Coordinates of C-alpha atoms in Angstrom, one line a residue:
X101 CA -2.5 245.1 4.2
X102 CA -6.1 246.1 4.9
X103 CA -5.6 249.8 5.0
X104 CA -3.9 249.6 1.7
X105 CA -6.8 248.3 -0.1
X106 CA -9.7 250.4 -1.3
X107 CA -13.3 249.8 -0.3
X108 CA -15.3 247.6 -2.5
X109 CA -17.4 250.7 -3.5
X110 CA -14.2 252.6 -4.7
X111 CA -12.7 249.5 -6.7
X112 CA -13.7 251.1 -10.0
X113 CA -11.6 254.0 -9.4
X114 CA -8.0 254.2 -10.7
X115 CA -5.2 255.5 -8.3
X116 CA -3.0 258.0 -10.1
X117 CA -0.8 259.0 -7.2
X118 CA 0.5 255.6 -6.4
X119 CA 4.5 255.1 -7.2
X120 CA 6.7 252.3 -7.2
X121 CA 10.1 252.8 -5.4
X122 CA 11.7 250.5 -7.9
X123 CA 10.8 253.0 -10.7
X124 CA 11.7 256.0 -8.9
X125 CA 15.3 254.8 -8.3
X126 CA 16.1 254.8 -12.0
X127 CA 15.2 258.7 -12.1
X128 CA 17.3 261.4 -11.5
X129 CA 17.6 263.9 -8.8
X130 CA 15.8 266.7 -10.4
X131 CA 12.9 264.9 -11.8
X132 CA 12.2 263.1 -8.5
X133 CA 12.0 266.6 -6.7
X134 CA 9.7 267.5 -9.6
X135 CA 7.5 264.8 -8.6
X136 CA 7.6 265.2 -5.0
X137 CA 6.5 269.0 -5.6
X138 CA 3.6 267.6 -7.9
X139 CA 2.4 265.1 -5.0
X140 CA 3.0 267.8 -2.4
X141 CA 0.3 270.2 -4.3
X142 CA -1.8 267.2 -5.1
X143 CA -1.9 266.5 -1.1
X144 CA -3.0 270.1 -0.8
X145 CA -5.8 270.0 -2.9
X146 CA -7.0 266.9 -1.7
X147 CA -6.8 268.3 1.9
X148 CA -9.0 271.5 0.5
X149 CA -11.5 268.7 -0.8
X150 CA -11.8 267.2 2.3
X151 CA -12.4 270.3 4.3
X152 CA -14.9 271.4 1.4
X153 CA -16.9 267.9 1.9
X154 CA -15.3 266.3 -1.4
X155 CA -15.9 263.0 -2.8
X156 CA -15.3 259.6 -0.8
X157 CA -12.6 258.8 -3.7
X158 CA -10.6 262.0 -2.8
X159 CA -10.5 261.3 1.0
X160 CA -9.5 257.7 0.4
X161 CA -6.4 259.0 -2.1
X162 CA -5.0 261.0 0.6
X163 CA -3.3 258.4 2.2
X164 CA -2.0 256.9 -1.1
X165 CA -0.7 260.4 -1.7
X166 CA 1.1 260.5 1.5
X167 CA 2.7 257.2 1.0
X168 CA 4.1 258.0 -2.4
X169 CA 5.6 261.2 -1.1
X170 CA 7.2 259.0 1.8
X171 CA 8.7 256.9 -1.0
X172 CA 10.1 259.7 -3.1
X173 CA 11.5 261.2 0.0
X174 CA 13.1 257.7 0.9
X175 CA 14.5 257.3 -2.5
X176 CA 16.0 260.9 -2.7
X177 CA 17.5 260.2 0.9
X178 CA 18.9 256.7 -0.3
X179 CA 20.4 258.5 -3.1
X180 CA 22.2 261.2 -1.1
X181 CA 23.4 258.8 1.4
X182 CA 25.1 256.6 -1.3
X183 CA 26.7 259.6 -2.8
X184 CA 28.0 260.8 0.4
X185 CA 29.4 257.3 1.1
X186 CA 31.1 257.0 -2.2
X187 CA 32.7 260.5 -1.6
X188 CA 34.0 259.6 1.6
X189 CA 34.9 256.2 1.0
X190 CA 38.6 256.6 1.1
X191 CA 38.7 259.4 3.6
X192 CA 39.7 259.2 7.3
X193 CA 36.7 260.7 8.8
X194 CA 32.9 259.3 8.1
X195 CA 30.0 261.6 8.6
X196 CA 28.4 260.6 11.9
X197 CA 24.9 259.3 10.4
X198 CA 26.9 256.9 8.3
X199 CA 29.2 255.6 11.0
X200 CA 28.0 252.1 12.6
X201 CA 26.0 252.7 15.6
X202 CA 26.7 249.9 18.1
X203 CA 26.6 251.1 21.6
X204 CA 28.2 253.9 23.4
X205 CA 30.4 251.7 25.3
X206 CA 31.6 249.7 22.1
X207 CA 32.2 253.0 20.3
X208 CA 34.6 254.3 23.3
X209 CA 36.2 251.0 23.9
X210 CA 40.2 250.5 22.8
X211 CA 40.8 249.3 19.5
X212 CA 42.9 246.2 18.8
X213 CA 45.8 248.2 18.3
X214 CA 45.6 250.4 21.3
X215 CA 44.6 247.6 23.6
X216 CA 47.8 245.3 22.3
X217 CA 50.3 248.5 22.4
X218 CA 53.1 248.2 25.0
X219 CA 55.3 250.9 26.4
X220 CA 58.9 251.3 25.7
X221 CA 59.8 250.1 29.2
X222 CA 57.6 247.1 28.8
X223 CA 59.2 246.2 25.7
X224 CA 62.6 246.4 26.9
X225 CA 61.7 244.2 30.1
X226 CA 60.0 241.6 27.7
X227 CA 63.3 241.7 25.5
X228 CA 65.8 241.3 28.2
X229 CA 63.9 238.9 30.6
X230 CA 62.2 236.6 28.3
X231 CA 59.9 233.5 29.5
X232 CA 61.9 231.1 30.9
X233 CA 62.0 227.8 29.2
X234 CA 62.1 224.5 31.5
X235 CA 62.7 221.1 30.3
X236 CA 60.0 219.0 32.2
X237 CA 60.4 215.1 32.5
X238 CA 57.7 213.3 31.2

């Protein structure tokens, strides 16, 4: 994407803050949170440099660091959701954010069992007065 590329005059500068989500998924939670803390402090320093009139390379790095923070947070949330999903796999109740969204009407609709359930009176009526069978000439 055009916003992700560095301008031509900054092409020689190496970007240290850039991270890959695939690499982050292999790391542990403590390691991820440590990296998140480092990225946030780096972002703070870059913002100070922006106010004090820092170099163009530092200004362009702000976007990269912000994206990196977002990637780390995304991986942390993915891992957390996966852990909760594994814990509640066999339980009766699932946390609201892990349930299927659907629509409000579909969530409130009767289940198949509820829709096909018959009262005791209806069951007796069906048993004692079954559907009549007629032999029709062809």
